[in-house]
Structures are given as C-alpha cells and as structure tokens.
XYZ file of N, CA and C in Angstrom:
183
model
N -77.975 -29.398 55.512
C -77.797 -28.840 56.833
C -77.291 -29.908 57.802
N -78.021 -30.935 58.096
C -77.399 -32.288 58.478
C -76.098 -32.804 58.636
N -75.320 -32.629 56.989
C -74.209 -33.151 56.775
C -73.012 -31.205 57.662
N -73.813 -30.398 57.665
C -72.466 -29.361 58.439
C -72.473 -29.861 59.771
N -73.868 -30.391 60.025
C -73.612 -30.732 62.185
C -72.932 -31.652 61.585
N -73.074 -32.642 61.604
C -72.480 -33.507 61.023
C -70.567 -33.387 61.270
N -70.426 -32.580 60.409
C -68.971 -32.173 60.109
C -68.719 -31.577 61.255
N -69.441 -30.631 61.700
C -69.048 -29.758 63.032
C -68.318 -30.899 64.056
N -68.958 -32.468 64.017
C -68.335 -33.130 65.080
C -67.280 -34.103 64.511
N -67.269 -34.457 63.138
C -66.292 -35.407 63.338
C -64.748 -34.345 62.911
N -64.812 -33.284 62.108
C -63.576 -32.563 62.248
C -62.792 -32.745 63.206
N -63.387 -32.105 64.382
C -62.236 -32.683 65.178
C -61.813 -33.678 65.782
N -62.680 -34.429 65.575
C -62.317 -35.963 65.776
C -61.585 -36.320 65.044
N -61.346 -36.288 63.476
C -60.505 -36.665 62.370
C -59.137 -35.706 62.826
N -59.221 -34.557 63.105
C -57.890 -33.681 63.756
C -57.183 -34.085 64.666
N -57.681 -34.494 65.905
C -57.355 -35.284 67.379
C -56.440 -36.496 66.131
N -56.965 -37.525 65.349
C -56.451 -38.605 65.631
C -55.441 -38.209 63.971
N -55.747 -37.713 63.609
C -54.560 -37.179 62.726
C -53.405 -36.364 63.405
N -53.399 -35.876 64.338
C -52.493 -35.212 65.137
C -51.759 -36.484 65.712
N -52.812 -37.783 66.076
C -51.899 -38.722 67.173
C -50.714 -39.578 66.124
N -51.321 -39.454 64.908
C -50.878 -40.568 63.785
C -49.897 -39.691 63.214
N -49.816 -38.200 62.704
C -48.900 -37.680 61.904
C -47.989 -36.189 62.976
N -48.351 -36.174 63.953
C -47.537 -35.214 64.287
C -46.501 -35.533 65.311
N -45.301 -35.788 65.089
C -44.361 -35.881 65.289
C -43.449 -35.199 65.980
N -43.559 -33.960 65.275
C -42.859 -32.977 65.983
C -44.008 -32.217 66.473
N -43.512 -30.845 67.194
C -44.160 -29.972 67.891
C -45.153 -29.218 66.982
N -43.865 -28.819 65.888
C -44.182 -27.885 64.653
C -45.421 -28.582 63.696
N -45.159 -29.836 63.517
C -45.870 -30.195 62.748
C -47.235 -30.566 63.237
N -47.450 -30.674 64.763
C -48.862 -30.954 65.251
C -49.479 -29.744 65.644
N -48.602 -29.010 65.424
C -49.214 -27.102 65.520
C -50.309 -27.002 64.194
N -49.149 -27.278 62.969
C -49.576 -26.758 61.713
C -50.886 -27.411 61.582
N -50.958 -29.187 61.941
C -52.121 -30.043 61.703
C -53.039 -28.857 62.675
N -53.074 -28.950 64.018
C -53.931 -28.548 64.390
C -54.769 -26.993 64.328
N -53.610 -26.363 63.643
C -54.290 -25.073 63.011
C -55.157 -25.257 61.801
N -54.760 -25.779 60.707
C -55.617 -26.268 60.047
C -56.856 -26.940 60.178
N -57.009 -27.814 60.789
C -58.095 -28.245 61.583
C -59.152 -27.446 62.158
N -58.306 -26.454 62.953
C -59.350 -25.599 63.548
C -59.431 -24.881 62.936
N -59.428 -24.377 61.555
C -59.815 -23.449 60.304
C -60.985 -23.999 59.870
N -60.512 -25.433 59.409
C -61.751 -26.194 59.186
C -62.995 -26.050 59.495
N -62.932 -26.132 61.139
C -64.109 -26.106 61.480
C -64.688 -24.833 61.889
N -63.870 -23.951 61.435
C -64.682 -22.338 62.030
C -65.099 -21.805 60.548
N -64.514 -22.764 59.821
C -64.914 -21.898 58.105
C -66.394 -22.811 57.890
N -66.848 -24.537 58.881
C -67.569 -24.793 58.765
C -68.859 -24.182 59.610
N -68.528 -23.743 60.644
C -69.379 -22.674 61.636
C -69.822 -21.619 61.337
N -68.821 -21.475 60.439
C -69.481 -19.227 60.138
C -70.597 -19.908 58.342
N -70.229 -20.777 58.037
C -71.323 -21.032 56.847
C -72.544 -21.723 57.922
N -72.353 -22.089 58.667
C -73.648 -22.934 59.406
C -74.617 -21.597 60.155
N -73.563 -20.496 60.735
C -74.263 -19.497 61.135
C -75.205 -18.381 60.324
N -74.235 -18.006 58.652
C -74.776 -17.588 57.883
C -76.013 -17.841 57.517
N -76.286 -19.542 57.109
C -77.308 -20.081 56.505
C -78.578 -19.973 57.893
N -78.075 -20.264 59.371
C -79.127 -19.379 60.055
C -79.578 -18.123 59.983
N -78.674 -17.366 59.799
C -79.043 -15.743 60.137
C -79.927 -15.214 58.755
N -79.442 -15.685 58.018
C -80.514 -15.223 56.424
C -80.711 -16.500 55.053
N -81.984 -16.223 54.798
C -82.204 -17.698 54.176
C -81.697 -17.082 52.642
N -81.431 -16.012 52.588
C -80.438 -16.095 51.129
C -79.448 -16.728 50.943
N -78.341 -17.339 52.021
C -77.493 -18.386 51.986
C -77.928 -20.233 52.055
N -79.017 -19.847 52.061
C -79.736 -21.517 52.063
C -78.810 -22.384 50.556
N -78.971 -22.060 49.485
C -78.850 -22.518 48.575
C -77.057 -22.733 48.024
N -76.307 -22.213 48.928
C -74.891 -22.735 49.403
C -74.960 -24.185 50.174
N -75.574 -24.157 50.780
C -75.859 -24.755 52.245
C -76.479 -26.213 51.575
N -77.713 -26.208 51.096
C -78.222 -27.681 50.727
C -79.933 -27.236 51.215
C-alpha cells in the first residue's frame, strides 16, 4: 500500500522532468504527458479499489 502513495507522487514528478528532458516538440510532450497521466489514474483507481473492498487487497500487497 505504501509503495502506490508512494507512486501516486513521484509519477508525476518522473513525467514533469521527462517532459523537460524528452519533449521537444508539442506532439511529443502531449503524447509523454498523456501517458503519464494514465499512469497515474490506472495507479488511483487500484489504490481506490483496494479501499472500497478488501477482496482487492491481495493485488495490492
């Protein structure tokens, strides 16, 4: 559980500075930053799951 807060904050921290280092163009700091923010909503809806019912605990850790 730890390691998703965890992730919840440095994602976009690793996104921000991957955007400053690889996006170049417009297009390409779109694509980074969509991805990114997939990242962290695919890490949110498992962090919410594993709250809402403890049958997802064992995904989770």
């Amino acid at each position: 559980m730890v390691v998703f807060l965890s992730l919840l904050l440095i994602v976009p921290l690793v996104g921000f500075l991957t955007i400053l280092v690889l996006g170049a163009t417009l297009r390409r700091a779109r694509t980074i930053a969509l991805a990114f923010s997939v990242a962290d909503t695919v890490l949110a809806t498992v962090l919410l799951l594993s709250f809402l019912g403890s049958w997802f605990d064992p995904f989770v850790g």
